CSV table of C-alpha atoms and ligand atoms in Angstrom, one decimal:
chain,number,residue,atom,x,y,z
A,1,UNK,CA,16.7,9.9,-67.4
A,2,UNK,CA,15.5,6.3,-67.0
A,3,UNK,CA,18.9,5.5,-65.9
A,4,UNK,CA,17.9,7.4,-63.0
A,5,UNK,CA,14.9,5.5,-61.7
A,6,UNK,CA,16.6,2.1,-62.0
A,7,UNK,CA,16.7,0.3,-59.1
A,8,UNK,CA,18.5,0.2,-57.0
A,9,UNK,CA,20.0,3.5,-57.6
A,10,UNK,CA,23.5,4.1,-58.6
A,11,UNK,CA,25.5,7.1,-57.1
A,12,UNK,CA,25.4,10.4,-59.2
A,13,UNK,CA,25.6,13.8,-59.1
A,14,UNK,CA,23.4,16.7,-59.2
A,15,UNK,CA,24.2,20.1,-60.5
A,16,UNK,CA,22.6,23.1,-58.6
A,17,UNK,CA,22.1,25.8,-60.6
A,18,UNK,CA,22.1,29.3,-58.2
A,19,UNK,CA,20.9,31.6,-60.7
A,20,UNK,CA,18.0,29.4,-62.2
A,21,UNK,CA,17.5,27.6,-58.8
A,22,UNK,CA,17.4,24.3,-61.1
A,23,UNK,CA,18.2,21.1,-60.9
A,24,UNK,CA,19.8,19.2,-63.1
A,25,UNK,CA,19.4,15.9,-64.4
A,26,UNK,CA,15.7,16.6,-63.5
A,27,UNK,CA,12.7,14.8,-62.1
A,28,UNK,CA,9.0,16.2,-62.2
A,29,UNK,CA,7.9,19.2,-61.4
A,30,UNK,CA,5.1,21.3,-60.0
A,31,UNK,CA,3.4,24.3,-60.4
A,32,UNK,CA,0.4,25.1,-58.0
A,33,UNK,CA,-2.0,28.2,-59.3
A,34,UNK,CA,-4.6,30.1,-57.1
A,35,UNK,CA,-7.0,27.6,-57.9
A,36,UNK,CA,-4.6,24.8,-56.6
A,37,UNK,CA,-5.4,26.5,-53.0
A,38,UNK,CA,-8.9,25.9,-52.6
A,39,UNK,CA,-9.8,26.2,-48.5
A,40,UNK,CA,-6.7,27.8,-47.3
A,41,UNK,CA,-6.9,31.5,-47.2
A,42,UNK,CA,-8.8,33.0,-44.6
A,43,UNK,CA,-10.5,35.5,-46.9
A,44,UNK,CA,-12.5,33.1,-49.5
A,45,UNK,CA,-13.9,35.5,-51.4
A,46,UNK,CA,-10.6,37.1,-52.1
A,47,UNK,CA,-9.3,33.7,-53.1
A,48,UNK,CA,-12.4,33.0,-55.4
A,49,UNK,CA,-11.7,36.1,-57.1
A,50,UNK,CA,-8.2,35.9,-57.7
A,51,UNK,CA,-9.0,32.1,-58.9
A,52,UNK,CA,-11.2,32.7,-61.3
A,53,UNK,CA,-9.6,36.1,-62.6
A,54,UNK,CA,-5.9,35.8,-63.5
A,55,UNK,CA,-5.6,32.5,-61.4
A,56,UNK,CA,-1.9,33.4,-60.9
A,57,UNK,CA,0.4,30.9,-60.0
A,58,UNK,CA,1.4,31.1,-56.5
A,59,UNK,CA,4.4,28.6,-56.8
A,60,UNK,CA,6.2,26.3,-57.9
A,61,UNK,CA,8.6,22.7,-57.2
A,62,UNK,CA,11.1,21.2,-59.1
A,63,UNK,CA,13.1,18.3,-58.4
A,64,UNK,CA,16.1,15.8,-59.3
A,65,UNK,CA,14.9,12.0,-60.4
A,66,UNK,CA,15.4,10.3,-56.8
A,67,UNK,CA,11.8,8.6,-56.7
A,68,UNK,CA,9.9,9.0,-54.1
A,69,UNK,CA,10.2,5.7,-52.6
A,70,UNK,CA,11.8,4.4,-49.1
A,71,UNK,CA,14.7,4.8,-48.1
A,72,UNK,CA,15.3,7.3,-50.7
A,73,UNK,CA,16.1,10.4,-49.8
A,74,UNK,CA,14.8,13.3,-52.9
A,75,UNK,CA,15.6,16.7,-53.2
A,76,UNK,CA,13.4,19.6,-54.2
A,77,UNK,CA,13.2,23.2,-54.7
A,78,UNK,CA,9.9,25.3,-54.1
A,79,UNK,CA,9.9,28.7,-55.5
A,80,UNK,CA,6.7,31.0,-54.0
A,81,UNK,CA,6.0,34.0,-55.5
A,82,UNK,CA,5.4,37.0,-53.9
A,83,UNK,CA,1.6,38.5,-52.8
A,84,UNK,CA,-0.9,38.3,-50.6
A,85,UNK,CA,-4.8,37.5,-50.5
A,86,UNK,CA,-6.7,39.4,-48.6
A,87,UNK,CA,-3.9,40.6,-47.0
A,88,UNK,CA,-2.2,36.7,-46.1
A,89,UNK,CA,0.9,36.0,-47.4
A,90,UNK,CA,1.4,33.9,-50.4
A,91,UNK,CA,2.2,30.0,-49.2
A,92,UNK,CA,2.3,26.1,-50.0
A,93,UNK,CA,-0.2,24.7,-49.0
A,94,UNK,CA,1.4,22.7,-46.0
A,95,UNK,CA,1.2,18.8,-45.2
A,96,UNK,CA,2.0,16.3,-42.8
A,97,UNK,CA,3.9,13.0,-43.6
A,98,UNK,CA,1.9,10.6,-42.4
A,99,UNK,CA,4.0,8.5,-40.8
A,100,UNK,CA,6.1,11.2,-39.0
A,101,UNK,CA,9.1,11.7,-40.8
A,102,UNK,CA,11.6,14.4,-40.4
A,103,UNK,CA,12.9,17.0,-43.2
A,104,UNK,CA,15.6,19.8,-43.7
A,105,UNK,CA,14.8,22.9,-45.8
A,106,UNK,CA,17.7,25.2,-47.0
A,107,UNK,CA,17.0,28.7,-47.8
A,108,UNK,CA,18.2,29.6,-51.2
A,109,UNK,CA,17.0,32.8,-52.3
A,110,UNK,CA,14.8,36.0,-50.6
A,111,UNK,CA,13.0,35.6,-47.4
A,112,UNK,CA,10.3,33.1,-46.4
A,113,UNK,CA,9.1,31.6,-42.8
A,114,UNK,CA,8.7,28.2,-42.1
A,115,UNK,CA,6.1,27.2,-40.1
A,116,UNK,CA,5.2,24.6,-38.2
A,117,UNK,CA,2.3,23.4,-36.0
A,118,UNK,CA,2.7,19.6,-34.2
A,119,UNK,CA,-1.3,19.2,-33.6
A,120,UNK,CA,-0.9,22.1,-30.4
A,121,UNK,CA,2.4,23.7,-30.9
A,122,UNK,CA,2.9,26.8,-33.6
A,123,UNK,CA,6.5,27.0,-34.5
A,124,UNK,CA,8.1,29.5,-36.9
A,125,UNK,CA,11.5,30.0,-38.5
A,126,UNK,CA,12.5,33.2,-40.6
A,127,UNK,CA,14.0,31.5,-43.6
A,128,UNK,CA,17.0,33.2,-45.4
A,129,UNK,CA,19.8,32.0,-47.9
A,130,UNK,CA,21.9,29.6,-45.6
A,131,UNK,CA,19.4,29.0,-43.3
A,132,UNK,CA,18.5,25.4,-42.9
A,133,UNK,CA,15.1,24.7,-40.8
A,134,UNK,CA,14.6,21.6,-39.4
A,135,UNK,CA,11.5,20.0,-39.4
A,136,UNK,CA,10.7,17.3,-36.8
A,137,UNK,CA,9.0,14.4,-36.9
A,138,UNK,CA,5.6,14.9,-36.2
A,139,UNK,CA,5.3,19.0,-37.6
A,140,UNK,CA,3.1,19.6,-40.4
A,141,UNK,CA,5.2,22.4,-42.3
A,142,UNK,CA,3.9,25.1,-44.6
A,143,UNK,CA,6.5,27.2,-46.1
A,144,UNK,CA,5.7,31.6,-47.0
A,145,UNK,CA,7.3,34.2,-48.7
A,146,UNK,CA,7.4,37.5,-46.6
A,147,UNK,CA,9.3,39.0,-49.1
A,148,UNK,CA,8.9,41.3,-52.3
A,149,UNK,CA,11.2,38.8,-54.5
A,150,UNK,CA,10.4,35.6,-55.2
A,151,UNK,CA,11.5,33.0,-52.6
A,152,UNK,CA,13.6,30.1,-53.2
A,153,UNK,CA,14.5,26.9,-50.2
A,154,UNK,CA,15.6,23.3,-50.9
A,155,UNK,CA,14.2,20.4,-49.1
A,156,UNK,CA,15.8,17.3,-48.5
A,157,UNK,CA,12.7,14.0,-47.4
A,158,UNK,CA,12.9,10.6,-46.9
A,159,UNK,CA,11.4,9.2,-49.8
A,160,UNK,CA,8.9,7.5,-48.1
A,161,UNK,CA,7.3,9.8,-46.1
A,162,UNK,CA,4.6,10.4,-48.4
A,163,UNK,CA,2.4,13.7,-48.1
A,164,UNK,CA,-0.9,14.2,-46.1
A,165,UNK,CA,-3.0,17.3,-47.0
A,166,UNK,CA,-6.2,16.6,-45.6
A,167,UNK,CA,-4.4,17.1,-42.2
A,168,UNK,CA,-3.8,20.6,-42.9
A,169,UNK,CA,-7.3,21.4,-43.8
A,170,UNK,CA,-8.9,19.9,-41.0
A,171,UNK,CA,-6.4,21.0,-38.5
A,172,UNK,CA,-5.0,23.9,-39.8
A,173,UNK,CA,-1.4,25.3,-39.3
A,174,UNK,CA,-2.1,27.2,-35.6
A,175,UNK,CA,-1.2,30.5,-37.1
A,176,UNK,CA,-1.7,32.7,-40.2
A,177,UNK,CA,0.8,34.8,-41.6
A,178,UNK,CA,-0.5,38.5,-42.7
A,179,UNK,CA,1.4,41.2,-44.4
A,180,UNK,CA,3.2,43.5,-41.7
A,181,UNK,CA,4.5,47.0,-42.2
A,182,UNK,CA,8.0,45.5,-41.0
A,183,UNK,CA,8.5,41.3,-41.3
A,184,UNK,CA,5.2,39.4,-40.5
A,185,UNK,CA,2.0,39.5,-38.7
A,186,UNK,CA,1.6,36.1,-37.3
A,187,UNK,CA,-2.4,35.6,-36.1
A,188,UNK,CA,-3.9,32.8,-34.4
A,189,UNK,CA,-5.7,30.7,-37.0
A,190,UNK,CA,-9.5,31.1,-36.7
A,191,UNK,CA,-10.9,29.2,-39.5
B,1,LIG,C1,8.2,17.8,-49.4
B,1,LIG,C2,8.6,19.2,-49.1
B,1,LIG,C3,8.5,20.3,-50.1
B,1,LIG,C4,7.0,20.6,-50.5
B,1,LIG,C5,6.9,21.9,-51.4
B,1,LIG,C6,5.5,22.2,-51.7
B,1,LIG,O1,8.1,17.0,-48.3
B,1,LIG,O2,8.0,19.6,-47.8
B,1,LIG,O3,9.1,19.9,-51.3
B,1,LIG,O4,6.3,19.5,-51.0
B,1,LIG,O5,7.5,22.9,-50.7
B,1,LIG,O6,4.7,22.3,-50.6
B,1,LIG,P1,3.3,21.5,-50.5
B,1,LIG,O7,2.8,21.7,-49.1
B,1,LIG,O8,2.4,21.9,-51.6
B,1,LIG,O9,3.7,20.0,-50.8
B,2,LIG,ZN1,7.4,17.9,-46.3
């Protein structure tokens, strides 16, 4: 694996695996629980008691070995589980590149949204397998699953983009997403 993160990088190739949505050689991974999510449902006592019952794990981010360093350009695959809290949709917790990169995303497996919120503009994408979403520079991007299966999207980032949460918390996304009878119930964000 070291070979990997020598620098500079030589070419190589990754295998995708479609069934286990893996990536292989591998670089780190990420698993993000209930508790992970502190301040981004809308219904906080919902999340408090999911987070200190069961504290499921919401989802999850694995990745080849490009580094996340300038010019690079890594790969990743986010896997969200499905379920709600208090009746919102099951998400990442969102983030802006602080220096206003762009980003593609790639839907892989079962049905997500992408969406995206520039500071004043809410944008949203339905995410399928073969989709690819393009993110602007500029959008802070959260990523759902309105589905009953797991969903499954790769994203390709410059390496250096870095990731800004804080943004998200203070300015939120523009829109919720809420569990609909039929796709998605996309409310302003209040809160
Ligand atoms: C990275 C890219 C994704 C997310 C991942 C988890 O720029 O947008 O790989 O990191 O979907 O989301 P979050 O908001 O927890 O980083
Ligand atoms: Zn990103």
């Amino acid at each position: 694996m070291s070979d990997y993160y020598s620098q500079p990088l030589m070419p190589f190739a990754i295998t995708f695996d479609q069934e286990k949505l893996a990536l292989t050689p591998e670089g780190p991974t990420l698993t993000r629980r209930m508790s992970d999510l502190e301040g981004l449902f809308l219904d906080g006592d919902s999340w408090k008691a999911a987070a200190q019952g069961d504290n499921p794990v919401v989802y999850s981010v694995v990745s080849s070995p490009v580094p996340e360093l300038d010019r690079e350009l890594p790969q990743s695959i986010t896997t969200i589980q499905p379920g709600n809290t208090g009746g919102e949709l099951w998400m990442t917790k969102g983030h802006q590149h602080p220096n206003h990169q762009g980003e593609i995303y790639l839907g892989l497996k079962g049905t997500g949204g992408l969406l995206m919120f520039d500071g004043e503009r809410t944008e949203w994408i339905d995410m399928v397998p073969g989709t690819i979403g393009y993110i602007p520079p500029g959008w802070a991007h959260r990523s759902i699953n309105v589905g009953a299966d797991p969903y499954s999207f790769l994203a390709v980032y410059p390496g250096g983009a870095g990731h800004d949460y804080g943004w998200v918390l203070e300015h939120g996304m523009g829109k919720r997403a809420f569990t609909a009878d039929s796709g998605v119930d996309l409310r302003p964000y209040e809160g």
